[in-house]
Structures are given as C-alpha cells and as structure tokens.
Short mmCIF file of C-alpha atoms in Angstrom, two decimals:
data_model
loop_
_atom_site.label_atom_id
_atom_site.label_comp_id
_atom_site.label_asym_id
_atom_site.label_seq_id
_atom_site.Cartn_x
_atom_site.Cartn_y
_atom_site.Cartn_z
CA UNK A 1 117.24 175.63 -167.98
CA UNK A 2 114.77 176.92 -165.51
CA UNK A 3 112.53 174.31 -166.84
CA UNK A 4 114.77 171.39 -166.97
CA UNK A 5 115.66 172.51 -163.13
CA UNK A 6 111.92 172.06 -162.41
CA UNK A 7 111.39 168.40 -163.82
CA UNK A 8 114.53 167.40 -162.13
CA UNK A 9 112.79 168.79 -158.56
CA UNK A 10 109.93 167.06 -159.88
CA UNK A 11 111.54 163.61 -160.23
CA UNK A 12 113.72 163.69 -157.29
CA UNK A 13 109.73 165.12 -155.33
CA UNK A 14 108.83 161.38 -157.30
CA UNK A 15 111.55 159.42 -155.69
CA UNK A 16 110.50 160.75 -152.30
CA UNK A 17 106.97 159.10 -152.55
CA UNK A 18 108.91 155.65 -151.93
CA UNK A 19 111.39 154.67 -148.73
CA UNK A 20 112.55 151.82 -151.42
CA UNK A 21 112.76 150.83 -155.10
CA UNK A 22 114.99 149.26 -157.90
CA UNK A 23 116.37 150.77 -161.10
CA UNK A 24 116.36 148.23 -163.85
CA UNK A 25 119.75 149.64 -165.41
CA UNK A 26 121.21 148.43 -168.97
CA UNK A 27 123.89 150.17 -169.30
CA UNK A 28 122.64 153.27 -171.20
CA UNK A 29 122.20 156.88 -170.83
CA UNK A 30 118.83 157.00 -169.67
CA UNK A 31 118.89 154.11 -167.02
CA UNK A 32 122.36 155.17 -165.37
CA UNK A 33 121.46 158.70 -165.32
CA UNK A 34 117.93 157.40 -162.95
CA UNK A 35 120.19 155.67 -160.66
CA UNK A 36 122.47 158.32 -160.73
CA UNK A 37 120.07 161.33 -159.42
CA UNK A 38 118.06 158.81 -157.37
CA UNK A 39 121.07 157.82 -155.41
CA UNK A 40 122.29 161.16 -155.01
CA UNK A 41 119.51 163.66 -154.30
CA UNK A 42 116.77 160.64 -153.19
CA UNK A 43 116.31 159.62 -149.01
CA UNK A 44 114.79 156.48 -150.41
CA UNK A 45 116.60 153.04 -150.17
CA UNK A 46 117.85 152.34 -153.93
CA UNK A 47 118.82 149.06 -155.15
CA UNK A 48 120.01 148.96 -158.86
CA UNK A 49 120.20 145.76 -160.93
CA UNK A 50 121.41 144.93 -163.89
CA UNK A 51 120.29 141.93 -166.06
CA UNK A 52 123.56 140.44 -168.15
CA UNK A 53 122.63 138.08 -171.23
CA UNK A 54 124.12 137.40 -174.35
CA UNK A 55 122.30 140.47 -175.89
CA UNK A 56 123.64 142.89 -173.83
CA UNK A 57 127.26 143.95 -174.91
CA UNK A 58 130.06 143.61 -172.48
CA UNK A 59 131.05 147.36 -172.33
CA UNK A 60 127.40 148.03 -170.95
CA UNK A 61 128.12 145.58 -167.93
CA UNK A 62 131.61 147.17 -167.53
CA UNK A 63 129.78 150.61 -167.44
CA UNK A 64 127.10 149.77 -164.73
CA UNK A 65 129.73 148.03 -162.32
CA UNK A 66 132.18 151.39 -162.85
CA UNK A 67 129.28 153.21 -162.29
CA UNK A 68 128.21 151.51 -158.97
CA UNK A 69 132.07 151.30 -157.82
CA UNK A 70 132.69 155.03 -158.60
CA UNK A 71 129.40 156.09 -156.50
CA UNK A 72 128.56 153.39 -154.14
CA UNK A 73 125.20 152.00 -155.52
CA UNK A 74 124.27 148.87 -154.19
CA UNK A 75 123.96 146.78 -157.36
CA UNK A 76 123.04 143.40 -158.38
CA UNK A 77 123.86 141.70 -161.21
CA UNK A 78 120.92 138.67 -162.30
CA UNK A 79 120.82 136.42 -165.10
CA UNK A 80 118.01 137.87 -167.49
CA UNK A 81 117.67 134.23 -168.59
CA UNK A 82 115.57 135.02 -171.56
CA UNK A 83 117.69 132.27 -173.89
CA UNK A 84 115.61 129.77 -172.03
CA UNK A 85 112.44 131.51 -173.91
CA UNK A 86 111.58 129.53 -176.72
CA UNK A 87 109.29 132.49 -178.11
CA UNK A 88 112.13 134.33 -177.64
CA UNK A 89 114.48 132.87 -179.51
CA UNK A 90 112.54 132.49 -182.38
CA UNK A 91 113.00 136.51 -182.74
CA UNK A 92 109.41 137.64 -183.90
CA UNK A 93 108.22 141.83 -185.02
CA UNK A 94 107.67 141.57 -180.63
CA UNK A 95 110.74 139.89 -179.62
CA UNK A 96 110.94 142.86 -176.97
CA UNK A 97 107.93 141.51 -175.52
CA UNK A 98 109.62 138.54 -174.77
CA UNK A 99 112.67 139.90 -173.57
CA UNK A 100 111.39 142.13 -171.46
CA UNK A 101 108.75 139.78 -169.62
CA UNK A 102 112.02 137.62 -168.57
CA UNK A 103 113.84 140.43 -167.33
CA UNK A 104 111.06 141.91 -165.29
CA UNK A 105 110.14 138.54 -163.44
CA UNK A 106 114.15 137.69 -163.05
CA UNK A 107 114.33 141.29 -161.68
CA UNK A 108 111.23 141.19 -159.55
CA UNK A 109 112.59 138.00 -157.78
CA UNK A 110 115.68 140.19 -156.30
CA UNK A 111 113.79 143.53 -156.05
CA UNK A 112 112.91 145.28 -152.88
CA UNK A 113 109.70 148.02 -153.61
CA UNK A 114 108.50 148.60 -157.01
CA UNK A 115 110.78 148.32 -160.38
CA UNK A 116 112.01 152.14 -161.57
CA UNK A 117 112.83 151.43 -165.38
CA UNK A 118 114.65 154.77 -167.58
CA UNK A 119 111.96 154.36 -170.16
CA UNK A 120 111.19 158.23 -171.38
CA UNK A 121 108.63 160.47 -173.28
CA UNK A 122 110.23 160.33 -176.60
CA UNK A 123 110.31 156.11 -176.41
CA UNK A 124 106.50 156.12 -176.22
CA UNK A 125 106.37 157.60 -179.41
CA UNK A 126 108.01 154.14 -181.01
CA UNK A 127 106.98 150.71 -181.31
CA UNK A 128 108.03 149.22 -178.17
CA UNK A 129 106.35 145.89 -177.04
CA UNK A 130 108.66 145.65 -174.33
CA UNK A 131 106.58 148.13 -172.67
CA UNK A 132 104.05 146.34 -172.24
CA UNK A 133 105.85 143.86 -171.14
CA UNK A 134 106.59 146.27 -168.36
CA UNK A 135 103.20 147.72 -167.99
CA UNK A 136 101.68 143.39 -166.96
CA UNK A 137 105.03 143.59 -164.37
CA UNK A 138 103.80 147.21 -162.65
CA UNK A 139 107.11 148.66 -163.76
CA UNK A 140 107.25 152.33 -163.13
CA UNK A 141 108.88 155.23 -165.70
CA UNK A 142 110.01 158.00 -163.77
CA UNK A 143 111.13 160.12 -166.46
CA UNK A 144 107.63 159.55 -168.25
CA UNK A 145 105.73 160.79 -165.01
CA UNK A 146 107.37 164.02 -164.81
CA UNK A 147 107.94 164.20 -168.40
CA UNK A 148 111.54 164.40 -169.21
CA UNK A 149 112.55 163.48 -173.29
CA UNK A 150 115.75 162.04 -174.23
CA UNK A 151 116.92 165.29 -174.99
CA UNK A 152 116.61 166.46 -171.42
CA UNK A 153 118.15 163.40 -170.62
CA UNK A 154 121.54 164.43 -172.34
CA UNK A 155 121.07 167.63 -170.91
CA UNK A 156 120.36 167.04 -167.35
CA UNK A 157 123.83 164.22 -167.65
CA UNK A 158 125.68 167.50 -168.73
CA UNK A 159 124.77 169.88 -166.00
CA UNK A 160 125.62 166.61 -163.62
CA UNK A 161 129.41 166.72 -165.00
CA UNK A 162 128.88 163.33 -166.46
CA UNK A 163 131.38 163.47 -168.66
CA UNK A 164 131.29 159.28 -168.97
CA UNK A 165 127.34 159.52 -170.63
CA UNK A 166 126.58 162.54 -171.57
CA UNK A 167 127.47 161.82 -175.43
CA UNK A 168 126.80 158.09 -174.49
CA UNK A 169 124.62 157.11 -178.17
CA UNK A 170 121.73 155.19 -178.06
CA UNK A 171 122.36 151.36 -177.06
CA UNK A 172 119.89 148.92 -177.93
CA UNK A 173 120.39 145.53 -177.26
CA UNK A 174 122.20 143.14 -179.68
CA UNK A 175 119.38 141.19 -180.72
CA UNK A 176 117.98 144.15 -182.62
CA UNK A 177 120.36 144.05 -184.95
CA UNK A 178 119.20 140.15 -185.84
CA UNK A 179 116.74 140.50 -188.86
CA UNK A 180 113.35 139.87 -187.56
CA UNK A 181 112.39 135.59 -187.67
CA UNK A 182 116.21 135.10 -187.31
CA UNK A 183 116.48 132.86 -184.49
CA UNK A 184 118.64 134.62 -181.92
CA UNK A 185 122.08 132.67 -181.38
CA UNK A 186 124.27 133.60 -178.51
CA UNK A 187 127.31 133.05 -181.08
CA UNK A 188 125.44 135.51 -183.27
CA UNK A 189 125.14 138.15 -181.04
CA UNK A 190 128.89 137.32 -179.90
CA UNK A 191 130.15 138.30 -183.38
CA UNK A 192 127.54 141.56 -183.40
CA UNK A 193 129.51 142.67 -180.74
CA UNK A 194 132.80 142.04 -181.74
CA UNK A 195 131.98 143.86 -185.35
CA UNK A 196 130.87 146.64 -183.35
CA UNK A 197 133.97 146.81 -181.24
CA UNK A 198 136.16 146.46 -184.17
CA UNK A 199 134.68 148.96 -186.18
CA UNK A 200 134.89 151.69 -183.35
CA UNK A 201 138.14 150.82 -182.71
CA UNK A 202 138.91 152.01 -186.26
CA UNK A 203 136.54 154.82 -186.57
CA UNK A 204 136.25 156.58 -183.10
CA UNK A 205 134.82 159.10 -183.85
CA UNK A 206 131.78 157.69 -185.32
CA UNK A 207 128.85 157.50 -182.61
CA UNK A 208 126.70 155.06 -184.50
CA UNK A 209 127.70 151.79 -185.36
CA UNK A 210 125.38 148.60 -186.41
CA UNK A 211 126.39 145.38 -187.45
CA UNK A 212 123.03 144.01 -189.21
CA UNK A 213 122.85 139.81 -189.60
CA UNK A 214 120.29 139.61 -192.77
CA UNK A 215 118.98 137.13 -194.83
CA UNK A 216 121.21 138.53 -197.54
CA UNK A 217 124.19 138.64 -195.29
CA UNK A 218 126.35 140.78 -192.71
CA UNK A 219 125.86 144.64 -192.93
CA UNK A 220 127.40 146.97 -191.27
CA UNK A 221 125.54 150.52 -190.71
CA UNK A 222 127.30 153.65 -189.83
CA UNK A 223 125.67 156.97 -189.02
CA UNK A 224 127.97 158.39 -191.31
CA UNK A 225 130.64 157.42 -193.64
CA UNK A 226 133.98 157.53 -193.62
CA UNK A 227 136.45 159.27 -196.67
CA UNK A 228 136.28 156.87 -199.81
CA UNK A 229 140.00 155.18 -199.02
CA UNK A 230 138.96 154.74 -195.54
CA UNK A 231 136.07 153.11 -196.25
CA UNK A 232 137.53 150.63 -198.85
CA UNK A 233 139.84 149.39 -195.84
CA UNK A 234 137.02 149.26 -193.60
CA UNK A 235 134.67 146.89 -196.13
CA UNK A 236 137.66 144.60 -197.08
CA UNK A 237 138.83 144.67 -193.26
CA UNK A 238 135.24 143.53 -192.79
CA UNK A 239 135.07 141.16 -195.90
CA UNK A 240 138.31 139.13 -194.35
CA UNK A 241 137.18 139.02 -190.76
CA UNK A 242 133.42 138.01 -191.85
CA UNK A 243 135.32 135.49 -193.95
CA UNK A 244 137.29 133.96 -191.42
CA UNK A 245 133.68 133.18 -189.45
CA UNK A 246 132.29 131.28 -192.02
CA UNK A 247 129.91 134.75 -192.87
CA UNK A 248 129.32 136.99 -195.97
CA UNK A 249 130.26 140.79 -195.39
CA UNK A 250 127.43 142.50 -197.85
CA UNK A 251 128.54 146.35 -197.63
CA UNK A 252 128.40 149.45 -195.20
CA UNK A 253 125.40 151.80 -195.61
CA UNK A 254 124.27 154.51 -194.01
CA UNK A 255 122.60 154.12 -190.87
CA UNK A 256 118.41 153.62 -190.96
CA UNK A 257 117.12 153.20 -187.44
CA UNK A 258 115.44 149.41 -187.38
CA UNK A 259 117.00 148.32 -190.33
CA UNK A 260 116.67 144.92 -189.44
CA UNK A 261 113.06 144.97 -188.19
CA UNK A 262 110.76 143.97 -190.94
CA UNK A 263 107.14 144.66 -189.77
CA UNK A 264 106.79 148.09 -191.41
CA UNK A 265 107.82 149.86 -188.01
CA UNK A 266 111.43 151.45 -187.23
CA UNK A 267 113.22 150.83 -183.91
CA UNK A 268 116.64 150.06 -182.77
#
C-alpha cells in the first residue's frame, strides 16, 4: 500500500502542474476513477466530458451522469459523431484509430486546457490504434506518467470506498464485438447491447459478457459458464430472441479476449 499511496501523491503532484484540463470519461473504471481523484484532491479547474454514440452502451452514459450528479463534476455530454466516418464504418483491424480521432477533435472543440484520457500502463502492452489516435490530438495519460496498472486502478477505487466501480469489468465499446470488415450498424450495436443486458439480467453474477456478430452468426461469450440446465435455457432463450430479429444464435463459448478481431492480435 505504501507504494500505491505514493503514485496516487504522484498523480494528484501531476494534476497540480495544470490550473485546467478535461477528462475524456467513457464510462469505465479507469476514466471515472481520473475524474474522481482529480476532482477531489486536484486545485485545478476540471471539466469532464463524455462522448455518447451508438457504440457506447447506455448504462455507461447512466454511470457518468450519476457519477457527476453524486459529486458535482461539471460534465458535458458531446456527440462523438464518428458514424459520419466513412473509414469508420467500414470497421477495419484499426477501427480504434478511427474512433478515436473523432472523439478527440469532437472533444477538443468543448475542452478547456489539455485532454486527460484514463489510458494506463497495462493498455500499452495491447494493440491499441486508438492511441495513436490520441498521441496526433496531444492527449495526455495520467495514469501512464506516474505509472499506475489496471490493477492499481481497482485497488486505488477500493481504498476510495467506491463501492459503484471497484468490481466494475472491463468495458470496451460495442463495436468491438463486430467481427473485423463488418460494417458497423447502429441497429447492430443496438441488439449487442440488448444481448448483453439480457444475458446479465439472467446470469448476475457473471462479470464478463460478449455478444460477438460473426460471419458465421451471433455468439455469445461468457467468462465462464453456467451449470449444464442453465445453460440450455440460456442458448434456446438466445436462439428465440436472435430469431425474432431476423439473426442466427450460433452457441455460447467461453470468453477469448478479441474474439472478433481477426488481424492475429487480441483486444476487447
């Protein structure tokens, strides 16, 4: 702990080298947890904002505005507007790139001081073109200056008493589940989410759920399986509701990170 206690000074000693910035939040651990500490223990003036989209599920917006209402962040909410993006859309190995350039430049039009993303240590270690994405808009990582990990993420939400994200799983957005060349659909990312909802509804206390569109159909990706009876209710649960959307439910399988990324490289 001693050592977690020192990054922590570190990042909030980080936050003090600016009177102003923005947090680029999504809804996720890492992101909420930056605006967290930098509203709290930071003199600076924060501004978070949050980019809604089609890929971004509607419990992550819910989150952020809770989140802002429970601790008085000023937040703004901007259109992300990355559906206008023809390269995009057409959902290639660095779709991220894409997605992320949009955000940045719809963020950077409403952002007062530099943009604070929650990228961290650990994420540098993937395939991430969205990074550089943020590296051509001057977006700064916090967590990766002072270098915090996810782990020490979960851990420093914990000692905060933030009961609301301290288990929160990893979130990526919907379009990774989309099989790479895919073209991304706002109706298909629509029904991502719903089979997502769905499924947690029925299995609670399963942290990681993916609904996968493929070429050979709609999977659905669990980081572990339920008992044998449970899951036969679950796959013809699945089978009808798939059904009644005009789609083909393929099977549940075990969760493999990136699943639906086909470029010999795992994220999401």
């Amino acid at each position: 702990m001693p050592n977690l206690n020192h990054k922590v000074e570190q990042l909030i000693a980080f936050f003090e080298q600016y009177s102003g910035f923005s947090i680029a939040v999504s809804g996720g651990i890492d992101s909420l947890l930056l605006a967290y500490l930098a509203n709290r223990y930071s003199q600076a003036n924060v501004q978070v904002l949050h980019a809604y989209s089609p890929a971004v599920p509607e419990a992550a917006m819910k989150r952020v505005k809770a989140h802002a209402r429970q601790y008085g962040w000023q937040l703004k909410v901007v259109d992300a507007q990355e559906f206008n993006d023809p390269d995009y859309l057409k959902n290639p190995a660095n779709r991220c790139f894409f997605c992320k350039s949009n955000l940045y430049q719809r963020i950077s039009e409403h952002a007062p001081g530099p943009i604070f993303s929650g990228t961290n240590i650990d994420d540098l270690a993937d395939y991430r073109p969205g990074l550089e994405a943020a590296k051509k808009q001057h977006v700064v990582h916090p967590y990766v200056e002072v270098g915090i990990t996810k782990a020490e993420i979960y851990q420093i939400a914990k000692r905060e008493g933030l009961s609301e994200i301290e288990s929160l799983p990893a979130q990526p957005c919907l379009a990774s589940r989309v099989e790479t060349g895919i073209s991304i659909k706002p109706e298909d990312l629509a029904f991502i989410d719903e089979v997502e909802v769905k499924t947690q509804n029925l299995l609670p206390n399963i942290p990681v759920i993916r609904c996968r569109i493929t070429r050979q159909g709609v999977y659905l990706e669990l980081n572990q399986l339920p008992e044998s009876q449970l899951l036969t209710r679950l796959s013809q649960y699945l089978t009808d509701f798939c059904g009644s959307k005009g789609r083909m439910f393929s099977g549940v399988k075990l969760y493999q990170k990136g699943s639906a990324f086909l470029n010999g490289v795992k994220h999401a």
